JSON list of C-alpha atoms in Angstrom, two decimals:
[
{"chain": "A", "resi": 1, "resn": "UNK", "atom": "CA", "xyz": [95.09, 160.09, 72.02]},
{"chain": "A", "resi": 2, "resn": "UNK", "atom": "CA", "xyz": [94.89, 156.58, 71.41]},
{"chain": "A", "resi": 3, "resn": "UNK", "atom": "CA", "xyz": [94.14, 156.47, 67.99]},
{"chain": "A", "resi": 4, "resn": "UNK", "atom": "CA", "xyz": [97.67, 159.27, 67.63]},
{"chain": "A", "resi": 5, "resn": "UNK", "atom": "CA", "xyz": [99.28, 156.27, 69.42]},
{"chain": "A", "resi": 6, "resn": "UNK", "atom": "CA", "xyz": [98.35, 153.49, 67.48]},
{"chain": "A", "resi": 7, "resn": "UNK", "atom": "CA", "xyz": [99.18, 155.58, 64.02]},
{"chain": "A", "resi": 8, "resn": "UNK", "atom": "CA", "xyz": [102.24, 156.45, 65.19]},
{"chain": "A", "resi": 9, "resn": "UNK", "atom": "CA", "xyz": [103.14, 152.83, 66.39]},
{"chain": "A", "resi": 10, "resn": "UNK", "atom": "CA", "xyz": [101.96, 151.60, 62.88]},
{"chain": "A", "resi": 11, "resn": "UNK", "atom": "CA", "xyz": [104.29, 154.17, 61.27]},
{"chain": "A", "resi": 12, "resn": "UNK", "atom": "CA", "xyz": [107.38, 153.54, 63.60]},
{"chain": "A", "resi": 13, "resn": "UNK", "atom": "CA", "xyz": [106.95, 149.57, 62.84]},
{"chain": "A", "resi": 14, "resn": "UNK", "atom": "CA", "xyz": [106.39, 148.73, 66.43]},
{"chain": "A", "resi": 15, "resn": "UNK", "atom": "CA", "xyz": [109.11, 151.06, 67.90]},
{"chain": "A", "resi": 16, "resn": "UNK", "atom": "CA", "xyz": [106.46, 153.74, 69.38]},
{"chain": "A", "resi": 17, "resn": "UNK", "atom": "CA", "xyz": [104.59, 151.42, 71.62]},
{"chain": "A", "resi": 18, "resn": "UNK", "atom": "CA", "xyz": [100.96, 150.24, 70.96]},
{"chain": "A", "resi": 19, "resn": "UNK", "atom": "CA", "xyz": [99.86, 150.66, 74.54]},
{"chain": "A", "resi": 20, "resn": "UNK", "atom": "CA", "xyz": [100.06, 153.39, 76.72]},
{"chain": "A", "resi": 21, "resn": "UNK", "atom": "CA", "xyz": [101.28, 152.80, 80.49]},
{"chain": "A", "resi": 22, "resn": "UNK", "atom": "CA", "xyz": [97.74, 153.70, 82.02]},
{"chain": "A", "resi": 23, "resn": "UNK", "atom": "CA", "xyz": [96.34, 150.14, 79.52]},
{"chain": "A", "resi": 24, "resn": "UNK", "atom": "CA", "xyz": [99.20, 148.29, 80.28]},
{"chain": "A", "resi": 25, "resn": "UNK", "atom": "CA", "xyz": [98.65, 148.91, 83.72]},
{"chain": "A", "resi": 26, "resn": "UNK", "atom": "CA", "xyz": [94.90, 148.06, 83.83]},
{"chain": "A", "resi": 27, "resn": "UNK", "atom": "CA", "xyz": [95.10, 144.78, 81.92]},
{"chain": "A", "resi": 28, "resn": "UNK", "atom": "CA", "xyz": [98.07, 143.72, 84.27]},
{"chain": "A", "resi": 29, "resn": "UNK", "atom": "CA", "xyz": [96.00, 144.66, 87.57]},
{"chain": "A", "resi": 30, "resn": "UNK", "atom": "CA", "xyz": [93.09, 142.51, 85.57]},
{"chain": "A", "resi": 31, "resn": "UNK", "atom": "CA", "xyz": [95.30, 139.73, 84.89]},
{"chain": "A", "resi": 32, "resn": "UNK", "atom": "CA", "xyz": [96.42, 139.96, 88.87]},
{"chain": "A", "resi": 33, "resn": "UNK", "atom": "CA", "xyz": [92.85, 139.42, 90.11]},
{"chain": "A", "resi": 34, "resn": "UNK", "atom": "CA", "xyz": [91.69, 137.13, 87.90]},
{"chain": "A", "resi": 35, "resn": "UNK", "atom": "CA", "xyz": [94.97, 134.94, 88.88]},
{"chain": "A", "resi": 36, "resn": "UNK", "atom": "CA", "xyz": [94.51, 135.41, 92.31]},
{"chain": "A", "resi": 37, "resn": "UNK", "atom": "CA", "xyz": [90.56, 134.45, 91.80]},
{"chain": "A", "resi": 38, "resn": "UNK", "atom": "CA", "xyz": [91.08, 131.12, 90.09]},
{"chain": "A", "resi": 39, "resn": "UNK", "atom": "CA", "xyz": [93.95, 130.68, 92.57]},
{"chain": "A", "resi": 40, "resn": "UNK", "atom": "CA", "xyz": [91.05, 131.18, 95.73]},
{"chain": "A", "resi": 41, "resn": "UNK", "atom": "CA", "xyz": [88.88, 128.69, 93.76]},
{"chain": "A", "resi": 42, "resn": "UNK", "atom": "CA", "xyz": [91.57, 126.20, 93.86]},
{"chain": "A", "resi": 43, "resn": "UNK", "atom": "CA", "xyz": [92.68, 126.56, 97.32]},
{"chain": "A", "resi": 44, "resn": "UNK", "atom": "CA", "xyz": [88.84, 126.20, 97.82]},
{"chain": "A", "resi": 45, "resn": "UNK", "atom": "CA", "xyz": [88.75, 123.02, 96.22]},
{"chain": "A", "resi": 46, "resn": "UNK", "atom": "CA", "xyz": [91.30, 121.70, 97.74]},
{"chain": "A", "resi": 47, "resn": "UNK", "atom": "CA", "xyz": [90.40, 122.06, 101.38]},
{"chain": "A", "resi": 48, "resn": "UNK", "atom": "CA", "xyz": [87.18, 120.33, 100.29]},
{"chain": "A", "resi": 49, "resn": "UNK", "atom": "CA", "xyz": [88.72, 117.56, 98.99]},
{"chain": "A", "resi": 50, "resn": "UNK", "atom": "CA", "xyz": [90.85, 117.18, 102.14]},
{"chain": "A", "resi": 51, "resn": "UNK", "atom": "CA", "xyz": [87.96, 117.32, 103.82]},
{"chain": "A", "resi": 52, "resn": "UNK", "atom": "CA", "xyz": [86.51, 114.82, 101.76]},
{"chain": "A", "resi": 53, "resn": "UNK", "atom": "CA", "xyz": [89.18, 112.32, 102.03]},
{"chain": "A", "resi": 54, "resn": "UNK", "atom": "CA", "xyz": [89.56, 112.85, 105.99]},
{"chain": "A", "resi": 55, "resn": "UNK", "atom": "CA", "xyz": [86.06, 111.64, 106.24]},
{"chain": "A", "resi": 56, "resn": "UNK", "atom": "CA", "xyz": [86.35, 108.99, 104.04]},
{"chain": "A", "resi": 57, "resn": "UNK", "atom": "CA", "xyz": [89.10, 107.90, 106.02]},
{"chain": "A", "resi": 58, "resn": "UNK", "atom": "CA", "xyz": [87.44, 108.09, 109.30]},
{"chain": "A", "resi": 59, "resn": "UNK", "atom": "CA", "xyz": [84.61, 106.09, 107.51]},
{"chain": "A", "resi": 60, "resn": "UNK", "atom": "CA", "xyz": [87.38, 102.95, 106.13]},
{"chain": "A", "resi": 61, "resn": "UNK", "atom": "CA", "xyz": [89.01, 102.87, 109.73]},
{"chain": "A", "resi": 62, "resn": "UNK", "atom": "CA", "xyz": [85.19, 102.58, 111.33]},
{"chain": "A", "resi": 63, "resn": "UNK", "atom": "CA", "xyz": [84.35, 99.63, 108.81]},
{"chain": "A", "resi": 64, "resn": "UNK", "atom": "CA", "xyz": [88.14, 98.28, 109.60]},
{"chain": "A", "resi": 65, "resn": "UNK", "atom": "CA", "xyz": [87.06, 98.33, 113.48]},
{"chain": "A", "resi": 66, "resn": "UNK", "atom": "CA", "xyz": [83.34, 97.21, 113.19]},
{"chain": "A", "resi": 67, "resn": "UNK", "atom": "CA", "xyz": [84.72, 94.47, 110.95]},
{"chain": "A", "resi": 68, "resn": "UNK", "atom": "CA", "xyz": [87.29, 93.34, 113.36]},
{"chain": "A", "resi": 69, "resn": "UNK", "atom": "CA", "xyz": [84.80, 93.32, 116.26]},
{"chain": "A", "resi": 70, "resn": "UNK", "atom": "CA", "xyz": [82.31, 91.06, 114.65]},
{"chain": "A", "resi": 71, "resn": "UNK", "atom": "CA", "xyz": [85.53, 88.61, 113.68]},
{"chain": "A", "resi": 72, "resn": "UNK", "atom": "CA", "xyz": [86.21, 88.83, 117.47]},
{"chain": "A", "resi": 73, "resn": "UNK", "atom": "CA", "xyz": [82.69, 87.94, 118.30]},
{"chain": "A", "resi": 74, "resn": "UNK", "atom": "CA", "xyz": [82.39, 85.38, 116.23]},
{"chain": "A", "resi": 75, "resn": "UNK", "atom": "CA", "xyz": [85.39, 83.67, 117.44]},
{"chain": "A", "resi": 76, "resn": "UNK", "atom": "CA", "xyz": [83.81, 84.03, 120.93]},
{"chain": "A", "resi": 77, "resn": "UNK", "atom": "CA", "xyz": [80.82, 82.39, 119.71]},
{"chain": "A", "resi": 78, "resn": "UNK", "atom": "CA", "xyz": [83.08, 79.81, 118.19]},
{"chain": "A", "resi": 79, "resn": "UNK", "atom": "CA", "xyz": [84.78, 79.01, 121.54]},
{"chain": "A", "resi": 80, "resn": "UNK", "atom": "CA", "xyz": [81.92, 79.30, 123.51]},
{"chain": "A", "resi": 81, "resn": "UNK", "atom": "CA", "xyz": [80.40, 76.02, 121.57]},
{"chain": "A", "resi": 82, "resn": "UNK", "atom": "CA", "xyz": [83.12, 74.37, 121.41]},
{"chain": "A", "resi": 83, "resn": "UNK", "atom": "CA", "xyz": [82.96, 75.21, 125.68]},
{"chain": "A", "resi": 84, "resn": "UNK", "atom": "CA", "xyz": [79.71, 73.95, 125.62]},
{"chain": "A", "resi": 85, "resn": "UNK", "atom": "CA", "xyz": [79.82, 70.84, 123.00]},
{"chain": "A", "resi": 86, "resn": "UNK", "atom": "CA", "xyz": [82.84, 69.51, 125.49]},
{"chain": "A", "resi": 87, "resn": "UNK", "atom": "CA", "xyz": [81.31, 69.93, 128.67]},
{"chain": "A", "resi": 88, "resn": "UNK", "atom": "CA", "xyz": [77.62, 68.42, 127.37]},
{"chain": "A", "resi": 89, "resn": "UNK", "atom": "CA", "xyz": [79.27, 65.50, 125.86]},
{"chain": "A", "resi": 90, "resn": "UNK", "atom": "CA", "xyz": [81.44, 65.05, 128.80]},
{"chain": "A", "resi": 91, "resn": "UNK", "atom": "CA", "xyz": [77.71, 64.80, 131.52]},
{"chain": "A", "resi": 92, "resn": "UNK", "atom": "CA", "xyz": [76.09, 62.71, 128.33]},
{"chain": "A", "resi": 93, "resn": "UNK", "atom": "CA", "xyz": [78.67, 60.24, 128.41]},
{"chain": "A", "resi": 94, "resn": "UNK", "atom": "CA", "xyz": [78.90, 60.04, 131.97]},
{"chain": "A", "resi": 95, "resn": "UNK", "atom": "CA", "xyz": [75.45, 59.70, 132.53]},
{"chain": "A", "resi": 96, "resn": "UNK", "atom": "CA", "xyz": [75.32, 57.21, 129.87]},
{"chain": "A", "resi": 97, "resn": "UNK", "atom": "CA", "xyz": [77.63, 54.49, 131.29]},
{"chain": "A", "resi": 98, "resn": "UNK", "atom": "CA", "xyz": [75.45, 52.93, 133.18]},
{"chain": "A", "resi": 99, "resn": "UNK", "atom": "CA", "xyz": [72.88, 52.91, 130.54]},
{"chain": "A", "resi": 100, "resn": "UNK", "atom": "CA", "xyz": [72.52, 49.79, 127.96]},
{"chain": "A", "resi": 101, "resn": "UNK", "atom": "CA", "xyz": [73.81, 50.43, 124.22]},
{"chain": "A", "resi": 102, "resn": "UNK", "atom": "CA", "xyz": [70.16, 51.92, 123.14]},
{"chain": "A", "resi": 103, "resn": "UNK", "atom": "CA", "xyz": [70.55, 54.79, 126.31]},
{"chain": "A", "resi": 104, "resn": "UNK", "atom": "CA", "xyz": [74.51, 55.50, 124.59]},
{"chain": "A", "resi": 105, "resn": "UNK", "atom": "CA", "xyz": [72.71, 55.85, 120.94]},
{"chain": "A", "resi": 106, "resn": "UNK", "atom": "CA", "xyz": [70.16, 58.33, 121.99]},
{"chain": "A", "resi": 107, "resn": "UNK", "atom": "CA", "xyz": [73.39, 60.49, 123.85]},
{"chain": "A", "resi": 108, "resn": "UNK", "atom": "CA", "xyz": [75.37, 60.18, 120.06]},
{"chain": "A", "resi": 109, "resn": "UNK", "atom": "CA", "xyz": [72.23, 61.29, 118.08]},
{"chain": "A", "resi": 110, "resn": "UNK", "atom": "CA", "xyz": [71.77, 64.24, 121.01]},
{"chain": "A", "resi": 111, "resn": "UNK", "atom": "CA", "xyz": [75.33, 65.12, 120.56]},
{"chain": "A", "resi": 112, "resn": "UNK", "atom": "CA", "xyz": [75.22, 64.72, 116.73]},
{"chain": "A", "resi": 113, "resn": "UNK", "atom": "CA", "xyz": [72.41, 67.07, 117.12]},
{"chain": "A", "resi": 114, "resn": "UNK", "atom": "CA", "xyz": [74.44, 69.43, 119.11]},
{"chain": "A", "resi": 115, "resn": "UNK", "atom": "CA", "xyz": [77.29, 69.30, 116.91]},
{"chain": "A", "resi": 116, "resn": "UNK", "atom": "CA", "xyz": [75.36, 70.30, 113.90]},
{"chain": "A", "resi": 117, "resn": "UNK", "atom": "CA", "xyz": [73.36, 73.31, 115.97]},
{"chain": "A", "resi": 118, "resn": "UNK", "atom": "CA", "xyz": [76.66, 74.13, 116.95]},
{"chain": "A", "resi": 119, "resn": "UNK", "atom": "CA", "xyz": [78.09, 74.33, 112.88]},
{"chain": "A", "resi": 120, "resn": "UNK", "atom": "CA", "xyz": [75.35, 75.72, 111.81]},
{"chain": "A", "resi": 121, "resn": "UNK", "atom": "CA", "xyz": [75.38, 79.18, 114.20]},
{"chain": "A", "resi": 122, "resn": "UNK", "atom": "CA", "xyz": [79.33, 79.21, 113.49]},
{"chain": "A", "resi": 123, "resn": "UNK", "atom": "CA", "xyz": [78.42, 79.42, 109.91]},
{"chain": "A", "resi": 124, "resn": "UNK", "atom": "CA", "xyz": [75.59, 81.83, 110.34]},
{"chain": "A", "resi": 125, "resn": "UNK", "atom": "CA", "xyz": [78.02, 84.18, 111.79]},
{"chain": "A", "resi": 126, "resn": "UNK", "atom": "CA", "xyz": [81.17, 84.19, 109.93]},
{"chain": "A", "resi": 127, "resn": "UNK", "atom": "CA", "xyz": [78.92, 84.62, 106.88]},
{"chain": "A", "resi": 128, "resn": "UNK", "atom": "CA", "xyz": [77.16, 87.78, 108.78]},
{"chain": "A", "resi": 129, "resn": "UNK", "atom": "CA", "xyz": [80.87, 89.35, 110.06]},
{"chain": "A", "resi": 130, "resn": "UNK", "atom": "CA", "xyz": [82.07, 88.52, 105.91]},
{"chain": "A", "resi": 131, "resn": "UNK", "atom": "CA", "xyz": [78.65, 90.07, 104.52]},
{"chain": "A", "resi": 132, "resn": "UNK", "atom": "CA", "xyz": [79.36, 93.09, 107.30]},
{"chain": "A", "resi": 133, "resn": "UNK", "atom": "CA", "xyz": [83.27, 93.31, 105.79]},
{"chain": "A", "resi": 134, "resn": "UNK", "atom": "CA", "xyz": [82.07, 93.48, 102.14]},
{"chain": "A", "resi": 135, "resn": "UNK", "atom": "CA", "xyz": [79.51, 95.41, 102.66]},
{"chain": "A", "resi": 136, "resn": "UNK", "atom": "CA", "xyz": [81.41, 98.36, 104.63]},
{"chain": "A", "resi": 137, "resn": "UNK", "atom": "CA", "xyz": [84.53, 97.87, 101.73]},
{"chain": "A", "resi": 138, "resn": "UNK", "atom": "CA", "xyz": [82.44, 98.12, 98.89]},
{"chain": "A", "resi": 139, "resn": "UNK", "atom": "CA", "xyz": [80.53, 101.48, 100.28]},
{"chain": "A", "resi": 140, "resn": "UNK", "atom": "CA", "xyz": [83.70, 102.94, 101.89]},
{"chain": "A", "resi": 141, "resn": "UNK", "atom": "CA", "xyz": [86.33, 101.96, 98.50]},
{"chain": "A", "resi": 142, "resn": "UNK", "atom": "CA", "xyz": [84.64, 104.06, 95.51]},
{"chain": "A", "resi": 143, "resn": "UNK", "atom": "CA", "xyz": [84.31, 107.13, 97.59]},
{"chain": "A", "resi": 144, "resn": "UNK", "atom": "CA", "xyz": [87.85, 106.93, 98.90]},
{"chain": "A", "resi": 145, "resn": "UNK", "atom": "CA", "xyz": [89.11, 106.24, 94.89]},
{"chain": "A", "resi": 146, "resn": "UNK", "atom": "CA", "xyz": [86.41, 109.30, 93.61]},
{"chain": "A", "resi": 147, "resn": "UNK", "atom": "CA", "xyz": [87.69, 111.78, 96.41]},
{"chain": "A", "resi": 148, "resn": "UNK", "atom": "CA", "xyz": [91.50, 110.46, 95.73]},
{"chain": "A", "resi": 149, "resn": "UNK", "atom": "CA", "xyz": [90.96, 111.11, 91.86]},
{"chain": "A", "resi": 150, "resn": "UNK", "atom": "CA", "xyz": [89.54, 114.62, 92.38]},
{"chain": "A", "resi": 151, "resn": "UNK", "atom": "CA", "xyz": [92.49, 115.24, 94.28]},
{"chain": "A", "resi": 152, "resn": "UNK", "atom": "CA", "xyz": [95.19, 114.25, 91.94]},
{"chain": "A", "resi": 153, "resn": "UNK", "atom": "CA", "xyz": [93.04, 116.16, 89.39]},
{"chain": "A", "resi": 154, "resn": "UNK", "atom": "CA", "xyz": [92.98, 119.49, 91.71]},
{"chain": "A", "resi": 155, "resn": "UNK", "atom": "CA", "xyz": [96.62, 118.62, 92.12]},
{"chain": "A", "resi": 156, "resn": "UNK", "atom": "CA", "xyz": [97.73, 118.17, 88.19]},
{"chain": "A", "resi": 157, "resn": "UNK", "atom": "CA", "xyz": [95.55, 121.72, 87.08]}
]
């Protein structure tokens, strides 16, 4: 029967149809599921990208938070020194007064001493809570960018 069908619609110049309705009808229902296969695929993809992103989110607001803690600690440290370089220089000098000039050198080198202790843990630990911050950015950032890109690129297709 086909090959009557395809004569004839050769002969007729196309006005006899090439297909019968049973064909059209089976590559339509084809067409159908392999639509509504790529179109699970893509759904698919997409909730794993989501997924993707939400976590990389949850991981940029943890280094946000960690990074904002150790800033907060530090300036505790900070203050705490300062408590501590005020008060010590405050019993040096009045334990010194009685003392002759060499007694009030000895209390300047001690709190020259302090002062520089004191600098020198400030400095220790902003450069730990900056290392922390760049550290957490740079392994957070390309994974947020990669997941947004694969998004965008789910989206566009």
């Amino acid at each position: 029967m086909g090959m009557v069908r395809k004569t004839l619609s050769i002969a007729t110049l196309g006005t006899v149809s090439f297909r019968s309705k049973k064909e059209k009808l089976a590559r339509a229902t084809r067409s159908q599921r392999d639509a509504e296969r790529a179109l699970e695929r893509e759904h698919t993809a997409r909730e794993a990208a989501e997924s993707r992103i939400a976590s990389a989110e949850r991981r940029v607001h943890h280094a946000s938070s960690e990074s904002a803690r150790t800033a907060h600690q530090l300036e505790k440290v900070k203050r705490r020194n300062r408590r501590r370089r005020r008060q010590h220089l405050g019993e040096l000098i009045s334990g010194s007064e009685p003392i002759v000039r060499g007694g009030a050198d000895a209390v300047r080198s001690a709190t020259n001493d302090a002062v520089k202790h004191s600098r020198k843990a400030g400095r220790k630990a902003r450069k730990a809570a900056k290392k922390a911050t760049r550290a957490t950015q740079d392994a957070v950032t390309p994974r947020v960018e990669k997941v947004a890109a694969k998004v965008r690129e789910s989206i566009d297709s």
